[in-house]
PDB file of C-alpha atoms in Angstrom:
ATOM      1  CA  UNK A   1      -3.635 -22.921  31.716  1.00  0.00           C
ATOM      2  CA  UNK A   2      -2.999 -20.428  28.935  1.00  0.00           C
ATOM      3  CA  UNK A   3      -1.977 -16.787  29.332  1.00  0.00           C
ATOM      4  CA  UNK A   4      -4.369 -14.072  27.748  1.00  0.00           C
ATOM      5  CA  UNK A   5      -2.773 -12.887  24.446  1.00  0.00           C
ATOM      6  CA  UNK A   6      -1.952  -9.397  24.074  1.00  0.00           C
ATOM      7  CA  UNK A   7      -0.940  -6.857  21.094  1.00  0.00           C
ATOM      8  CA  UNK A   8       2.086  -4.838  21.629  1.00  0.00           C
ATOM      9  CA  UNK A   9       2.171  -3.239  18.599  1.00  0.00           C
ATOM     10  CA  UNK A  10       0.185  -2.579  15.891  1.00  0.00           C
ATOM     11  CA  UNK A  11       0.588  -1.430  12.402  1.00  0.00           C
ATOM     12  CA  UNK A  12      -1.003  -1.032   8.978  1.00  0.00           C
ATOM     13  CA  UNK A  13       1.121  -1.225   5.559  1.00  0.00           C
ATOM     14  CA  UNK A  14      -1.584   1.228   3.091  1.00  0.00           C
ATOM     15  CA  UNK A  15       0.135  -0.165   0.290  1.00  0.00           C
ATOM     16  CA  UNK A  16       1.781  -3.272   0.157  1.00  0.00           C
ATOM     17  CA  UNK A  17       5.696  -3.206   0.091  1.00  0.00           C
ATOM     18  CA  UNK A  18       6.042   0.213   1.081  1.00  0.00           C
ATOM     19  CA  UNK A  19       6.874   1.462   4.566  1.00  0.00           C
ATOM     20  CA  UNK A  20       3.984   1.149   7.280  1.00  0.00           C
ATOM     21  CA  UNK A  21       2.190   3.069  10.056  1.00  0.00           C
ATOM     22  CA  UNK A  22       2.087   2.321  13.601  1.00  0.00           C
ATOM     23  CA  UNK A  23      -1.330   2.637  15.057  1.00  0.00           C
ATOM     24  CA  UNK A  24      -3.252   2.680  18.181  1.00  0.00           C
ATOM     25  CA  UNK A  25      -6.299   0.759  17.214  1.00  0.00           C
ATOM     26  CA  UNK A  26      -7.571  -0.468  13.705  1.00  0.00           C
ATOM     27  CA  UNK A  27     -10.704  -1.356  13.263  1.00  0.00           C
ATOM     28  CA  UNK A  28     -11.425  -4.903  11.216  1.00  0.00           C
ATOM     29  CA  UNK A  29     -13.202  -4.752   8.257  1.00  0.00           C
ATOM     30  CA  UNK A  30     -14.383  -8.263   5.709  1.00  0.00           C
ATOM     31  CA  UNK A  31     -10.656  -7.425   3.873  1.00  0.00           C
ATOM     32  CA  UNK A  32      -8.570  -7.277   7.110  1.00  0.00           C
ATOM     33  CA  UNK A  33      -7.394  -4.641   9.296  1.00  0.00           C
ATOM     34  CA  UNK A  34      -8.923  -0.927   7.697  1.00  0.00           C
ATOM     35  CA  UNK A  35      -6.190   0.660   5.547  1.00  0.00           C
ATOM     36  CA  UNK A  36      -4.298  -2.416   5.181  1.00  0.00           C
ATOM     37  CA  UNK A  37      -3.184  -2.704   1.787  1.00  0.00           C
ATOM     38  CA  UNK A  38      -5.609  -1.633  -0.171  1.00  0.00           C
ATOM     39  CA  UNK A  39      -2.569  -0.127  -2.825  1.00  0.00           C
ATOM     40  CA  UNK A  40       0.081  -1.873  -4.425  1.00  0.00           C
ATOM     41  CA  UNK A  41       2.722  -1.355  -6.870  1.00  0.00           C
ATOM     42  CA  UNK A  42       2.200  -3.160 -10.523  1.00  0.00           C
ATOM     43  CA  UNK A  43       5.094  -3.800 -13.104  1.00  0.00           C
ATOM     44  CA  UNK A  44       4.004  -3.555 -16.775  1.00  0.00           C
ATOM     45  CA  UNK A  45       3.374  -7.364 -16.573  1.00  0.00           C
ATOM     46  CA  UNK A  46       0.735  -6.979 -13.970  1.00  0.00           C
ATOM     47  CA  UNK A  47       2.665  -8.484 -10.963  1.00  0.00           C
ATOM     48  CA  UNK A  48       2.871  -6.753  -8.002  1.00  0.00           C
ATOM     49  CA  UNK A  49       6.612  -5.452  -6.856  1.00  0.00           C
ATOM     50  CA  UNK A  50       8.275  -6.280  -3.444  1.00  0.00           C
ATOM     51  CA  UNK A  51      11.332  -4.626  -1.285  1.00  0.00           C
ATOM     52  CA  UNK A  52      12.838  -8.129  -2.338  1.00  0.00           C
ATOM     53  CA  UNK A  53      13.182  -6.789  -6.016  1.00  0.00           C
ATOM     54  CA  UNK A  54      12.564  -3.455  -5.614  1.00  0.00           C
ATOM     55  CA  UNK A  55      14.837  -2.666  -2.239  1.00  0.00           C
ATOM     56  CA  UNK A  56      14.452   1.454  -3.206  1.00  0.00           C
ATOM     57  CA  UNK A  57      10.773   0.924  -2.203  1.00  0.00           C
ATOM     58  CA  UNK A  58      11.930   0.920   1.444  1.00  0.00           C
ATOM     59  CA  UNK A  59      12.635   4.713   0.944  1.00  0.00           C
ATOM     60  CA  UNK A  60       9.092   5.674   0.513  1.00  0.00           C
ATOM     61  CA  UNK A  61       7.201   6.559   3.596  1.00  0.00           C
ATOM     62  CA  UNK A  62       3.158   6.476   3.571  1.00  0.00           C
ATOM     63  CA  UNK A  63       0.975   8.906   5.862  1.00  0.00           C
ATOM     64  CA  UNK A  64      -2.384   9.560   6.508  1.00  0.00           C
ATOM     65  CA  UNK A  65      -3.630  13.538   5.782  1.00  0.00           C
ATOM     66  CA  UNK A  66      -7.434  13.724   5.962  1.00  0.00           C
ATOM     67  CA  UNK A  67      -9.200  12.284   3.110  1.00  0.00           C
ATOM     68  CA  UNK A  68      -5.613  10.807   1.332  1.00  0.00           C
ATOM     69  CA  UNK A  69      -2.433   8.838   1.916  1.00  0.00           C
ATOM     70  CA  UNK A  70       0.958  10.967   1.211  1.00  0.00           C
ATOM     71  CA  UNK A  71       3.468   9.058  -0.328  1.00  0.00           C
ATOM     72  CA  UNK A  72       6.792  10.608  -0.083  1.00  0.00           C
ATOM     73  CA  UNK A  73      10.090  10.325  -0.578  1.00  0.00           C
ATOM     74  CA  UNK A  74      12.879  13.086  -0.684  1.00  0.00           C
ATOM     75  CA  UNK A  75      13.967  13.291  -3.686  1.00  0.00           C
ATOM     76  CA  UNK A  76      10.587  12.874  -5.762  1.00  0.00           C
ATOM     77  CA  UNK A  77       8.270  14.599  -3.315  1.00  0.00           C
ATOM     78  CA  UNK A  78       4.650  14.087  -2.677  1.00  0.00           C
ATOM     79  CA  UNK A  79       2.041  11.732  -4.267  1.00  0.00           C
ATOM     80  CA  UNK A  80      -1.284  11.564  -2.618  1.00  0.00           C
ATOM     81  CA  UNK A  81      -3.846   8.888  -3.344  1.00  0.00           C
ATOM     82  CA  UNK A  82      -7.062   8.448  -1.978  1.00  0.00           C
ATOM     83  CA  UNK A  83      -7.687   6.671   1.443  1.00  0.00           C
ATOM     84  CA  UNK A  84     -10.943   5.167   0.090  1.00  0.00           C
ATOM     85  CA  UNK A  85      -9.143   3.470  -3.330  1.00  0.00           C
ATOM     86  CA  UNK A  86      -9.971   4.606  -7.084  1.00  0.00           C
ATOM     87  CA  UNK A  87     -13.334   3.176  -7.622  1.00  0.00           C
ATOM     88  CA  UNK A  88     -12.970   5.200 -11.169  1.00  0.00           C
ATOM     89  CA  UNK A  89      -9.997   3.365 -12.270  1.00  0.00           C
ATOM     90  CA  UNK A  90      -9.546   1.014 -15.102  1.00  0.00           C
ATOM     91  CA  UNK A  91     -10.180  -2.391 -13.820  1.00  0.00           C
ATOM     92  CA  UNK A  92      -7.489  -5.007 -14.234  1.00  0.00           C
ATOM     93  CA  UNK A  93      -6.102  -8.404 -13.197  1.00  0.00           C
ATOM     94  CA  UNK A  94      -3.007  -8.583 -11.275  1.00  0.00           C
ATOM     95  CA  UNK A  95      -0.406 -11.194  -9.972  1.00  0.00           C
ATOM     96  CA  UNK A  96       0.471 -11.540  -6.499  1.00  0.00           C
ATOM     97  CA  UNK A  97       2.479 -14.797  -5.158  1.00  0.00           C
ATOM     98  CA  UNK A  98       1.290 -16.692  -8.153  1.00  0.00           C
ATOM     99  CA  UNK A  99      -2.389 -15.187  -6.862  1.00  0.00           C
ATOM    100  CA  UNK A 100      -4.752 -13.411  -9.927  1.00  0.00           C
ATOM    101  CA  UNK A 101      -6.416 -10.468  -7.977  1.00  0.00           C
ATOM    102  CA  UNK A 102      -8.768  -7.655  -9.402  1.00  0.00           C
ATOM    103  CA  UNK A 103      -7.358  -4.366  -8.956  1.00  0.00           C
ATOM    104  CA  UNK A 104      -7.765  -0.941 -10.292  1.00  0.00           C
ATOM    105  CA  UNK A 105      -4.894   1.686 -11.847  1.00  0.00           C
ATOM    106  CA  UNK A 106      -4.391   4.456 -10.003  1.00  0.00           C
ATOM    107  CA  UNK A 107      -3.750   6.811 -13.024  1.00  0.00           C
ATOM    108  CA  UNK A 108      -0.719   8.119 -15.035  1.00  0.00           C
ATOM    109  CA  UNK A 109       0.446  10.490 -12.209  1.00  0.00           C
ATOM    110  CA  UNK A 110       0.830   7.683  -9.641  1.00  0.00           C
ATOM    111  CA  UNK A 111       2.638   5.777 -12.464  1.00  0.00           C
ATOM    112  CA  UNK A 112       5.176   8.050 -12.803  1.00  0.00           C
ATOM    113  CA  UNK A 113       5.773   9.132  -9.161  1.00  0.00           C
ATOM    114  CA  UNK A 114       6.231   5.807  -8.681  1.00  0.00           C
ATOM    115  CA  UNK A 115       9.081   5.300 -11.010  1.00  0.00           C
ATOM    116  CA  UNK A 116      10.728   8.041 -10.570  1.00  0.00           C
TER     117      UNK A 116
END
């Protein structure tokens, strides 16, 4: 006989590659787990960047405030970004793991918080 699974921890990673949240409950939604990755960071070439490439990206922590995640890092400060996406942005094709995805920009000022 089988022993009931548990969860012992749970967390959600807003965008993808960048430091995640531990949370009490999530609630599942037809994309996965509510929050979970609905942002990621694009190169010029439309594929997605990882902490495998990118290791600085483990720097930046991600927080929920009301309405927006906070992206932040010390030296760059704040970025916020909405928690429900950016239905107005520019739609695009990306790359991810040899995957083509739609996705949307998240404007010039994400752009260049993000690289700096």
């Amino acid at each position: 006989m089988s022993s009931p699974l548990t969860i012992a921890s749970l967390s959600i990673f807003p965008v993808k590659g960048l430091r995640g949240l531990s949370v009490l409950e999530a609630r599942i939604t037809p994309f996965g787990l509510e929050g979970d990755r609905r942002y990621m960071i694009v190169g010029p070439e439309g594929r997605f960047r990882s902490q495998r490439s990118h290791p600085a990206m483990t720097h930046i922590d991600v927080a929920a405030d009301g309405p927006d995640w906070v992206l932040s890092q010390p030296r760059v400060g704040e970025l916020r970004i909405p928690r429900a996406g950016v239905p107005e942005g520019a739609p695009t094709q990306v790359e991810v793991w040899g995957d083509t995805v739609g996705a949307r920009h998240a404007g010039a000022r994400a752009d260049d918080w993000i690289s700096a």
